[in-house]
JSON list of C-alpha atoms in Angstrom, two decimals:
[
{"chain": "V", "resi": 1, "resn": "UNK", "atom": "CA", "xyz": [-40.24, 25.02, 29.71]},
{"chain": "V", "resi": 2, "resn": "UNK", "atom": "CA", "xyz": [-36.57, 24.05, 29.31]},
{"chain": "V", "resi": 3, "resn": "UNK", "atom": "CA", "xyz": [-35.43, 24.07, 25.72]},
{"chain": "V", "resi": 4, "resn": "UNK", "atom": "CA", "xyz": [-33.37, 21.08, 24.64]},
{"chain": "V", "resi": 5, "resn": "UNK", "atom": "CA", "xyz": [-30.15, 21.69, 22.79]},
{"chain": "V", "resi": 6, "resn": "UNK", "atom": "CA", "xyz": [-28.56, 19.63, 20.07]},
{"chain": "V", "resi": 7, "resn": "UNK", "atom": "CA", "xyz": [-25.35, 17.85, 21.03]},
{"chain": "V", "resi": 8, "resn": "UNK", "atom": "CA", "xyz": [-22.20, 19.63, 19.99]},
{"chain": "V", "resi": 9, "resn": "UNK", "atom": "CA", "xyz": [-20.42, 17.93, 17.13]},
{"chain": "V", "resi": 10, "resn": "UNK", "atom": "CA", "xyz": [-16.62, 18.27, 17.40]},
{"chain": "V", "resi": 11, "resn": "UNK", "atom": "CA", "xyz": [-15.12, 20.21, 14.54]},
{"chain": "V", "resi": 12, "resn": "UNK", "atom": "CA", "xyz": [-12.93, 18.28, 12.15]},
{"chain": "V", "resi": 13, "resn": "UNK", "atom": "CA", "xyz": [-9.23, 18.85, 12.86]},
{"chain": "V", "resi": 14, "resn": "UNK", "atom": "CA", "xyz": [-7.69, 21.66, 10.85]},
{"chain": "V", "resi": 15, "resn": "UNK", "atom": "CA", "xyz": [-4.65, 20.43, 8.98]},
{"chain": "V", "resi": 16, "resn": "UNK", "atom": "CA", "xyz": [-2.12, 22.08, 6.75]},
{"chain": "V", "resi": 17, "resn": "UNK", "atom": "CA", "xyz": [-1.05, 20.05, 3.73]},
{"chain": "V", "resi": 18, "resn": "UNK", "atom": "CA", "xyz": [1.50, 21.68, 1.50]},
{"chain": "V", "resi": 19, "resn": "UNK", "atom": "CA", "xyz": [0.66, 22.04, -2.16]},
{"chain": "V", "resi": 20, "resn": "UNK", "atom": "CA", "xyz": [2.60, 20.33, -4.94]},
{"chain": "V", "resi": 21, "resn": "UNK", "atom": "CA", "xyz": [3.31, 22.93, -7.64]},
{"chain": "V", "resi": 22, "resn": "UNK", "atom": "CA", "xyz": [1.09, 22.25, -10.64]},
{"chain": "V", "resi": 23, "resn": "UNK", "atom": "CA", "xyz": [-0.56, 19.20, -9.01]},
{"chain": "V", "resi": 24, "resn": "UNK", "atom": "CA", "xyz": [-3.50, 20.42, -6.88]},
{"chain": "V", "resi": 25, "resn": "UNK", "atom": "CA", "xyz": [-5.15, 17.00, -6.64]},
{"chain": "V", "resi": 26, "resn": "UNK", "atom": "CA", "xyz": [-2.12, 15.63, -4.79]},
{"chain": "V", "resi": 27, "resn": "UNK", "atom": "CA", "xyz": [-2.61, 17.77, -1.71]},
{"chain": "V", "resi": 28, "resn": "UNK", "atom": "CA", "xyz": [-6.37, 17.19, -1.83]},
{"chain": "V", "resi": 29, "resn": "UNK", "atom": "CA", "xyz": [-5.95, 13.42, -1.80]},
{"chain": "V", "resi": 30, "resn": "UNK", "atom": "CA", "xyz": [-3.40, 13.53, 1.01]},
{"chain": "V", "resi": 31, "resn": "UNK", "atom": "CA", "xyz": [-5.59, 15.92, 3.02]},
{"chain": "V", "resi": 32, "resn": "UNK", "atom": "CA", "xyz": [-8.46, 13.43, 2.94]},
{"chain": "V", "resi": 33, "resn": "UNK", "atom": "CA", "xyz": [-6.19, 10.84, 4.54]},
{"chain": "V", "resi": 34, "resn": "UNK", "atom": "CA", "xyz": [-4.57, 13.31, 6.96]},
{"chain": "V", "resi": 35, "resn": "UNK", "atom": "CA", "xyz": [-7.98, 14.28, 8.35]},
{"chain": "V", "resi": 36, "resn": "UNK", "atom": "CA", "xyz": [-8.55, 10.68, 9.42]},
{"chain": "V", "resi": 37, "resn": "UNK", "atom": "CA", "xyz": [-5.02, 10.51, 10.81]},
{"chain": "V", "resi": 38, "resn": "UNK", "atom": "CA", "xyz": [-5.68, 13.57, 12.96]},
{"chain": "V", "resi": 39, "resn": "UNK", "atom": "CA", "xyz": [-8.92, 12.04, 14.24]},
{"chain": "V", "resi": 40, "resn": "UNK", "atom": "CA", "xyz": [-6.80, 9.26, 15.70]},
{"chain": "V", "resi": 41, "resn": "UNK", "atom": "CA", "xyz": [-8.82, 6.17, 14.74]},
{"chain": "V", "resi": 42, "resn": "UNK", "atom": "CA", "xyz": [-6.25, 3.65, 13.53]},
{"chain": "V", "resi": 43, "resn": "UNK", "atom": "CA", "xyz": [-8.92, 1.07, 12.64]},
{"chain": "V", "resi": 44, "resn": "UNK", "atom": "CA", "xyz": [-10.39, 3.55, 10.14]},
{"chain": "V", "resi": 45, "resn": "UNK", "atom": "CA", "xyz": [-6.97, 4.04, 8.56]},
{"chain": "V", "resi": 46, "resn": "UNK", "atom": "CA", "xyz": [-6.40, 0.29, 8.32]},
{"chain": "V", "resi": 47, "resn": "UNK", "atom": "CA", "xyz": [-9.78, -0.11, 6.63]},
{"chain": "V", "resi": 48, "resn": "UNK", "atom": "CA", "xyz": [-9.34, 2.73, 4.16]},
{"chain": "V", "resi": 49, "resn": "UNK", "atom": "CA", "xyz": [-5.66, 2.06, 3.43]},
{"chain": "V", "resi": 50, "resn": "UNK", "atom": "CA", "xyz": [-6.29, -1.49, 2.22]},
{"chain": "V", "resi": 51, "resn": "UNK", "atom": "CA", "xyz": [-3.50, -1.22, -0.38]},
{"chain": "V", "resi": 52, "resn": "UNK", "atom": "CA", "xyz": [-0.95, -1.31, 2.47]},
{"chain": "V", "resi": 53, "resn": "UNK", "atom": "CA", "xyz": [-0.36, -4.15, 4.92]},
{"chain": "V", "resi": 54, "resn": "UNK", "atom": "CA", "xyz": [-2.31, -3.49, 8.18]},
{"chain": "V", "resi": 55, "resn": "UNK", "atom": "CA", "xyz": [0.85, -4.04, 10.23]},
{"chain": "V", "resi": 56, "resn": "UNK", "atom": "CA", "xyz": [2.58, -1.32, 8.24]},
{"chain": "V", "resi": 57, "resn": "UNK", "atom": "CA", "xyz": [-0.32, 1.10, 8.58]},
{"chain": "V", "resi": 58, "resn": "UNK", "atom": "CA", "xyz": [-0.21, 0.78, 12.36]},
{"chain": "V", "resi": 59, "resn": "UNK", "atom": "CA", "xyz": [3.55, 1.23, 12.58]},
{"chain": "V", "resi": 60, "resn": "UNK", "atom": "CA", "xyz": [4.06, 3.95, 9.95]},
{"chain": "V", "resi": 61, "resn": "UNK", "atom": "CA", "xyz": [1.17, 6.15, 11.09]},
{"chain": "V", "resi": 62, "resn": "UNK", "atom": "CA", "xyz": [1.88, 5.99, 14.83]},
{"chain": "V", "resi": 63, "resn": "UNK", "atom": "CA", "xyz": [3.76, 9.29, 15.14]},
{"chain": "V", "resi": 64, "resn": "UNK", "atom": "CA", "xyz": [1.10, 11.79, 14.12]},
{"chain": "V", "resi": 65, "resn": "UNK", "atom": "CA", "xyz": [3.07, 14.85, 15.16]},
{"chain": "V", "resi": 66, "resn": "UNK", "atom": "CA", "xyz": [6.04, 13.95, 12.95]},
{"chain": "V", "resi": 67, "resn": "UNK", "atom": "CA", "xyz": [3.78, 13.25, 9.98]},
{"chain": "V", "resi": 68, "resn": "UNK", "atom": "CA", "xyz": [1.76, 16.44, 10.38]},
{"chain": "V", "resi": 69, "resn": "UNK", "atom": "CA", "xyz": [4.94, 18.51, 10.53]},
{"chain": "V", "resi": 70, "resn": "UNK", "atom": "CA", "xyz": [6.27, 16.90, 7.34]},
{"chain": "V", "resi": 71, "resn": "UNK", "atom": "CA", "xyz": [3.10, 17.25, 5.28]},
{"chain": "V", "resi": 72, "resn": "UNK", "atom": "CA", "xyz": [2.78, 20.92, 6.21]},
{"chain": "V", "resi": 73, "resn": "UNK", "atom": "CA", "xyz": [5.78, 21.58, 3.95]},
{"chain": "V", "resi": 74, "resn": "UNK", "atom": "CA", "xyz": [5.32, 22.02, 0.19]},
{"chain": "V", "resi": 75, "resn": "UNK", "atom": "CA", "xyz": [5.29, 18.71, -1.65]},
{"chain": "V", "resi": 76, "resn": "UNK", "atom": "CA", "xyz": [7.46, 17.76, -4.59]},
{"chain": "V", "resi": 77, "resn": "UNK", "atom": "CA", "xyz": [6.87, 15.47, -7.56]},
{"chain": "V", "resi": 78, "resn": "UNK", "atom": "CA", "xyz": [9.40, 12.65, -7.55]},
{"chain": "V", "resi": 79, "resn": "UNK", "atom": "CA", "xyz": [10.08, 10.06, -10.23]},
{"chain": "V", "resi": 80, "resn": "UNK", "atom": "CA", "xyz": [7.56, 7.55, -8.88]},
{"chain": "V", "resi": 81, "resn": "UNK", "atom": "CA", "xyz": [5.73, 9.39, -6.08]},
{"chain": "V", "resi": 82, "resn": "UNK", "atom": "CA", "xyz": [4.75, 12.71, -4.56]},
{"chain": "V", "resi": 83, "resn": "UNK", "atom": "CA", "xyz": [6.81, 13.50, -1.47]},
{"chain": "V", "resi": 84, "resn": "UNK", "atom": "CA", "xyz": [6.35, 15.71, 1.57]},
{"chain": "V", "resi": 85, "resn": "UNK", "atom": "CA", "xyz": [9.24, 15.92, 4.00]},
{"chain": "V", "resi": 86, "resn": "UNK", "atom": "CA", "xyz": [10.98, 17.87, 6.72]},
{"chain": "V", "resi": 87, "resn": "UNK", "atom": "CA", "xyz": [14.43, 17.33, 8.19]},
{"chain": "V", "resi": 88, "resn": "UNK", "atom": "CA", "xyz": [13.52, 13.98, 9.77]},
{"chain": "V", "resi": 89, "resn": "UNK", "atom": "CA", "xyz": [10.41, 12.47, 8.15]},
{"chain": "V", "resi": 90, "resn": "UNK", "atom": "CA", "xyz": [9.44, 11.60, 4.58]},
{"chain": "V", "resi": 91, "resn": "UNK", "atom": "CA", "xyz": [5.83, 11.02, 3.48]},
{"chain": "V", "resi": 92, "resn": "UNK", "atom": "CA", "xyz": [5.58, 9.49, -0.01]},
{"chain": "V", "resi": 93, "resn": "UNK", "atom": "CA", "xyz": [2.41, 8.87, -2.02]},
{"chain": "V", "resi": 94, "resn": "UNK", "atom": "CA", "xyz": [2.24, 6.70, -5.13]},
{"chain": "V", "resi": 95, "resn": "UNK", "atom": "CA", "xyz": [0.42, 8.04, -8.17]},
{"chain": "V", "resi": 96, "resn": "UNK", "atom": "CA", "xyz": [-2.25, 5.33, -7.97]},
{"chain": "V", "resi": 97, "resn": "UNK", "atom": "CA", "xyz": [-3.11, 6.56, -4.48]},
{"chain": "V", "resi": 98, "resn": "UNK", "atom": "CA", "xyz": [-3.48, 10.14, -5.69]},
{"chain": "V", "resi": 99, "resn": "UNK", "atom": "CA", "xyz": [-5.80, 8.98, -8.47]},
{"chain": "V", "resi": 100, "resn": "UNK", "atom": "CA", "xyz": [-8.08, 7.28, -5.92]},
{"chain": "V", "resi": 101, "resn": "UNK", "atom": "CA", "xyz": [-8.74, 10.61, -4.17]},
{"chain": "V", "resi": 102, "resn": "UNK", "atom": "CA", "xyz": [-7.66, 9.19, -0.79]},
{"chain": "V", "resi": 103, "resn": "UNK", "atom": "CA", "xyz": [-3.88, 9.02, -0.61]},
{"chain": "V", "resi": 104, "resn": "UNK", "atom": "CA", "xyz": [-2.42, 6.49, 1.83]},
{"chain": "V", "resi": 105, "resn": "UNK", "atom": "CA", "xyz": [1.31, 7.26, 2.04]},
{"chain": "V", "resi": 106, "resn": "UNK", "atom": "CA", "xyz": [4.43, 5.40, 3.03]},
{"chain": "V", "resi": 107, "resn": "UNK", "atom": "CA", "xyz": [6.09, 7.13, 5.96]},
{"chain": "V", "resi": 108, "resn": "UNK", "atom": "CA", "xyz": [9.77, 6.72, 6.78]},
{"chain": "V", "resi": 109, "resn": "UNK", "atom": "CA", "xyz": [12.66, 8.48, 8.43]},
{"chain": "V", "resi": 110, "resn": "UNK", "atom": "CA", "xyz": [14.63, 10.47, 5.87]},
{"chain": "V", "resi": 111, "resn": "UNK", "atom": "CA", "xyz": [17.68, 8.48, 6.90]},
{"chain": "V", "resi": 112, "resn": "UNK", "atom": "CA", "xyz": [16.05, 5.16, 5.91]},
{"chain": "V", "resi": 113, "resn": "UNK", "atom": "CA", "xyz": [17.68, 3.61, 2.85]},
{"chain": "V", "resi": 114, "resn": "UNK", "atom": "CA", "xyz": [14.89, 1.07, 2.33]},
{"chain": "V", "resi": 115, "resn": "UNK", "atom": "CA", "xyz": [11.25, 2.20, 2.62]},
{"chain": "V", "resi": 116, "resn": "UNK", "atom": "CA", "xyz": [9.69, -1.23, 2.02]},
{"chain": "V", "resi": 117, "resn": "UNK", "atom": "CA", "xyz": [10.13, -4.44, 4.01]},
{"chain": "V", "resi": 118, "resn": "UNK", "atom": "CA", "xyz": [9.05, -8.10, 4.06]},
{"chain": "V", "resi": 119, "resn": "UNK", "atom": "CA", "xyz": [5.54, -7.24, 5.28]},
{"chain": "V", "resi": 120, "resn": "UNK", "atom": "CA", "xyz": [5.05, -5.16, 2.14]},
{"chain": "V", "resi": 121, "resn": "UNK", "atom": "CA", "xyz": [6.25, -8.00, -0.09]},
{"chain": "V", "resi": 122, "resn": "UNK", "atom": "CA", "xyz": [4.00, -10.56, 1.61]},
{"chain": "V", "resi": 123, "resn": "UNK", "atom": "CA", "xyz": [0.96, -8.29, 1.40]},
{"chain": "V", "resi": 124, "resn": "UNK", "atom": "CA", "xyz": [1.49, -7.67, -2.31]},
{"chain": "V", "resi": 125, "resn": "UNK", "atom": "CA", "xyz": [1.58, -11.43, -2.86]},
{"chain": "V", "resi": 126, "resn": "UNK", "atom": "CA", "xyz": [-1.51, -11.87, -0.70]},
{"chain": "V", "resi": 127, "resn": "UNK", "atom": "CA", "xyz": [-3.43, -9.28, -2.72]},
{"chain": "V", "resi": 128, "resn": "UNK", "atom": "CA", "xyz": [-2.35, -10.91, -5.99]},
{"chain": "V", "resi": 129, "resn": "UNK", "atom": "CA", "xyz": [-3.32, -14.41, -4.82]},
{"chain": "V", "resi": 130, "resn": "UNK", "atom": "CA", "xyz": [-6.68, -13.23, -3.49]},
{"chain": "V", "resi": 131, "resn": "UNK", "atom": "CA", "xyz": [-7.44, -11.66, -6.86]},
{"chain": "V", "resi": 132, "resn": "UNK", "atom": "CA", "xyz": [-6.68, -15.00, -8.52]},
{"chain": "V", "resi": 133, "resn": "UNK", "atom": "CA", "xyz": [-9.12, -16.90, -6.28]},
{"chain": "V", "resi": 134, "resn": "UNK", "atom": "CA", "xyz": [-11.81, -14.25, -6.77]},
{"chain": "V", "resi": 135, "resn": "UNK", "atom": "CA", "xyz": [-11.65, -12.77, -3.26]},
{"chain": "V", "resi": 136, "resn": "UNK", "atom": "CA", "xyz": [-9.74, -9.47, -3.58]},
{"chain": "V", "resi": 137, "resn": "UNK", "atom": "CA", "xyz": [-9.10, -7.47, -0.42]},
{"chain": "V", "resi": 138, "resn": "UNK", "atom": "CA", "xyz": [-11.26, -4.73, -1.95]},
{"chain": "V", "resi": 139, "resn": "UNK", "atom": "CA", "xyz": [-13.61, -4.62, -4.93]},
{"chain": "V", "resi": 140, "resn": "UNK", "atom": "CA", "xyz": [-11.42, -1.87, -6.46]},
{"chain": "V", "resi": 141, "resn": "UNK", "atom": "CA", "xyz": [-8.28, -3.97, -6.24]},
{"chain": "V", "resi": 142, "resn": "UNK", "atom": "CA", "xyz": [-7.75, -4.60, -9.94]},
{"chain": "V", "resi": 143, "resn": "UNK", "atom": "CA", "xyz": [-4.58, -4.64, -12.01]},
{"chain": "V", "resi": 144, "resn": "UNK", "atom": "CA", "xyz": [-5.79, -1.66, -14.05]},
{"chain": "V", "resi": 145, "resn": "UNK", "atom": "CA", "xyz": [-6.16, 0.55, -10.96]},
{"chain": "V", "resi": 146, "resn": "UNK", "atom": "CA", "xyz": [-3.48, -0.88, -8.69]},
{"chain": "V", "resi": 147, "resn": "UNK", "atom": "CA", "xyz": [-0.75, -2.72, -10.64]},
{"chain": "V", "resi": 148, "resn": "UNK", "atom": "CA", "xyz": [0.89, -5.64, -8.84]},
{"chain": "V", "resi": 149, "resn": "UNK", "atom": "CA", "xyz": [2.64, -7.25, -11.81]},
{"chain": "V", "resi": 150, "resn": "UNK", "atom": "CA", "xyz": [6.08, -6.06, -12.84]},
{"chain": "V", "resi": 151, "resn": "UNK", "atom": "CA", "xyz": [6.04, -4.00, -16.02]},
{"chain": "V", "resi": 152, "resn": "UNK", "atom": "CA", "xyz": [8.12, -3.96, -19.19]},
{"chain": "V", "resi": 153, "resn": "UNK", "atom": "CA", "xyz": [11.58, -4.67, -17.81]},
{"chain": "V", "resi": 154, "resn": "UNK", "atom": "CA", "xyz": [10.51, -7.85, -16.04]},
{"chain": "V", "resi": 155, "resn": "UNK", "atom": "CA", "xyz": [7.00, -8.84, -17.18]},
{"chain": "V", "resi": 156, "resn": "UNK", "atom": "CA", "xyz": [5.10, -11.73, -15.68]},
{"chain": "V", "resi": 157, "resn": "UNK", "atom": "CA", "xyz": [5.41, -14.66, -18.07]},
{"chain": "V", "resi": 158, "resn": "UNK", "atom": "CA", "xyz": [2.53, -16.69, -19.47]},
{"chain": "V", "resi": 159, "resn": "UNK", "atom": "CA", "xyz": [3.82, -19.73, -17.58]},
{"chain": "V", "resi": 160, "resn": "UNK", "atom": "CA", "xyz": [3.73, -17.80, -14.30]},
{"chain": "V", "resi": 161, "resn": "UNK", "atom": "CA", "xyz": [0.19, -16.65, -15.01]},
{"chain": "V", "resi": 162, "resn": "UNK", "atom": "CA", "xyz": [-0.80, -20.25, -15.76]},
{"chain": "V", "resi": 163, "resn": "UNK", "atom": "CA", "xyz": [0.66, -21.49, -12.48]},
{"chain": "V", "resi": 164, "resn": "UNK", "atom": "CA", "xyz": [-1.03, -18.72, -10.50]},
{"chain": "V", "resi": 165, "resn": "UNK", "atom": "CA", "xyz": [-4.34, -19.41, -12.23]},
{"chain": "V", "resi": 166, "resn": "UNK", "atom": "CA", "xyz": [-4.41, -22.96, -10.84]},
{"chain": "V", "resi": 167, "resn": "UNK", "atom": "CA", "xyz": [-4.91, -21.61, -7.31]},
{"chain": "V", "resi": 168, "resn": "UNK", "atom": "CA", "xyz": [-8.43, -22.03, -5.96]},
{"chain": "V", "resi": 169, "resn": "UNK", "atom": "CA", "xyz": [-7.79, -21.16, -2.30]},
{"chain": "V", "resi": 170, "resn": "UNK", "atom": "CA", "xyz": [-4.92, -19.94, -0.14]},
{"chain": "V", "resi": 171, "resn": "UNK", "atom": "CA", "xyz": [-3.92, -20.01, 3.50]},
{"chain": "V", "resi": 172, "resn": "UNK", "atom": "CA", "xyz": [-3.59, -16.33, 4.45]},
{"chain": "V", "resi": 173, "resn": "UNK", "atom": "CA", "xyz": [-1.53, -17.25, 7.52]},
{"chain": "V", "resi": 174, "resn": "UNK", "atom": "CA", "xyz": [1.07, -19.25, 5.61]},
{"chain": "V", "resi": 175, "resn": "UNK", "atom": "CA", "xyz": [2.99, -16.45, 3.88]},
{"chain": "V", "resi": 176, "resn": "UNK", "atom": "CA", "xyz": [6.75, -16.53, 4.49]},
{"chain": "V", "resi": 177, "resn": "UNK", "atom": "CA", "xyz": [9.27, -14.10, 2.97]},
{"chain": "V", "resi": 178, "resn": "UNK", "atom": "CA", "xyz": [13.00, -14.60, 2.51]},
{"chain": "V", "resi": 179, "resn": "UNK", "atom": "CA", "xyz": [15.70, -12.54, 0.84]},
{"chain": "V", "resi": 180, "resn": "UNK", "atom": "CA", "xyz": [15.31, -8.80, 0.57]},
{"chain": "V", "resi": 181, "resn": "UNK", "atom": "CA", "xyz": [15.56, -5.91, 0.78]},
{"chain": "V", "resi": 182, "resn": "UNK", "atom": "CA", "xyz": [15.01, -5.22, -2.95]},
{"chain": "V", "resi": 183, "resn": "UNK", "atom": "CA", "xyz": [13.96, -8.72, -3.98]},
{"chain": "V", "resi": 184, "resn": "UNK", "atom": "CA", "xyz": [11.89, -11.09, -1.84]},
{"chain": "V", "resi": 185, "resn": "UNK", "atom": "CA", "xyz": [10.84, -14.68, -2.34]},
{"chain": "V", "resi": 186, "resn": "UNK", "atom": "CA", "xyz": [7.41, -15.27, -0.81]},
{"chain": "V", "resi": 187, "resn": "UNK", "atom": "CA", "xyz": [5.82, -18.67, -0.34]},
{"chain": "V", "resi": 188, "resn": "UNK", "atom": "CA", "xyz": [2.14, -19.28, 0.31]},
{"chain": "V", "resi": 189, "resn": "UNK", "atom": "CA", "xyz": [0.24, -22.51, 0.80]},
{"chain": "V", "resi": 190, "resn": "UNK", "atom": "CA", "xyz": [-2.82, -23.07, -1.35]},
{"chain": "V", "resi": 191, "resn": "UNK", "atom": "CA", "xyz": [-5.07, -25.55, -3.07]},
{"chain": "V", "resi": 192, "resn": "UNK", "atom": "CA", "xyz": [-4.91, -26.15, -6.81]},
{"chain": "V", "resi": 193, "resn": "UNK", "atom": "CA", "xyz": [-7.89, -26.62, -9.10]},
{"chain": "V", "resi": 194, "resn": "UNK", "atom": "CA", "xyz": [-7.24, -30.36, -8.88]},
{"chain": "V", "resi": 195, "resn": "UNK", "atom": "CA", "xyz": [-7.92, -30.25, -5.15]},
{"chain": "V", "resi": 196, "resn": "UNK", "atom": "CA", "xyz": [-4.29, -30.80, -4.25]},
{"chain": "V", "resi": 197, "resn": "UNK", "atom": "CA", "xyz": [-2.48, -28.89, -1.50]},
{"chain": "V", "resi": 198, "resn": "UNK", "atom": "CA", "xyz": [0.67, -27.22, -2.74]},
{"chain": "V", "resi": 199, "resn": "UNK", "atom": "CA", "xyz": [3.06, -24.38, -2.03]},
{"chain": "V", "resi": 200, "resn": "UNK", "atom": "CA", "xyz": [3.36, -21.49, -4.48]},
{"chain": "V", "resi": 201, "resn": "UNK", "atom": "CA", "xyz": [6.55, -19.43, -4.74]},
{"chain": "V", "resi": 202, "resn": "UNK", "atom": "CA", "xyz": [6.26, -15.78, -5.75]},
{"chain": "V", "resi": 203, "resn": "UNK", "atom": "CA", "xyz": [9.28, -13.69, -6.73]},
{"chain": "V", "resi": 204, "resn": "UNK", "atom": "CA", "xyz": [9.01, -9.95, -6.08]},
{"chain": "V", "resi": 205, "resn": "UNK", "atom": "CA", "xyz": [11.21, -6.98, -6.88]},
{"chain": "V", "resi": 206, "resn": "UNK", "atom": "CA", "xyz": [10.99, -3.24, -6.34]},
{"chain": "V", "resi": 207, "resn": "UNK", "atom": "CA", "xyz": [9.14, -1.34, -9.06]},
{"chain": "V", "resi": 208, "resn": "UNK", "atom": "CA", "xyz": [7.54, 2.10, -9.51]},
{"chain": "V", "resi": 209, "resn": "UNK", "atom": "CA", "xyz": [4.52, 1.09, -7.40]},
{"chain": "V", "resi": 210, "resn": "UNK", "atom": "CA", "xyz": [6.45, -0.73, -4.67]},
{"chain": "V", "resi": 211, "resn": "UNK", "atom": "CA", "xyz": [7.12, -4.46, -4.80]},
{"chain": "V", "resi": 212, "resn": "UNK", "atom": "CA", "xyz": [5.83, -6.14, -7.95]},
{"chain": "V", "resi": 213, "resn": "UNK", "atom": "CA", "xyz": [5.32, -9.79, -8.87]},
{"chain": "V", "resi": 214, "resn": "UNK", "atom": "CA", "xyz": [7.91, -10.95, -11.41]},
{"chain": "V", "resi": 215, "resn": "UNK", "atom": "CA", "xyz": [7.44, -14.72, -11.35]},
{"chain": "V", "resi": 216, "resn": "UNK", "atom": "CA", "xyz": [5.26, -17.47, -9.90]},
{"chain": "V", "resi": 217, "resn": "UNK", "atom": "CA", "xyz": [6.46, -21.07, -9.50]}
]
């Protein structure tokens, strides 16, 4: 009788992620993400990295070899993020991403002056607006865990909160950004609680967690 054999399950890719001195959870969180990167399924990364615009996930994570070489170096603790880098590539992880246990980084050339772009600003506004209408991009997308509002130096005013709170639905395909690179104005079409169609204007600026919402008109 011929004995059947169990199918061979491919071993998970072995990756080296440099440690951050005194911050062991940082490398652990990045390693969880890097394992999916090495597996090569971009749809999985888009799904798990819901804090970042899908277009940015696909573009930033395209060069696996460059990323893997950078994250193999020891990481450092920066002012607002943990950073792994080599001579050409920088991989930066915000503290909120480390706290989640699955760290989705921003990847850029070390020569890049500006890490964020208009897609980042539009996606931050989209996430904020979807929270307002009760349809966040993820159940964990709350202000306490993932801040979108600007903090002390430029807090969101009560009037801006009141305007935002009138939104009952939005057109996800209507977002348009102008300005930049540090401050973007983002418009989005929506419906107010009176049933009227209107355009909302969001002002964003760079903060510790990326672009933050400073005003809504």
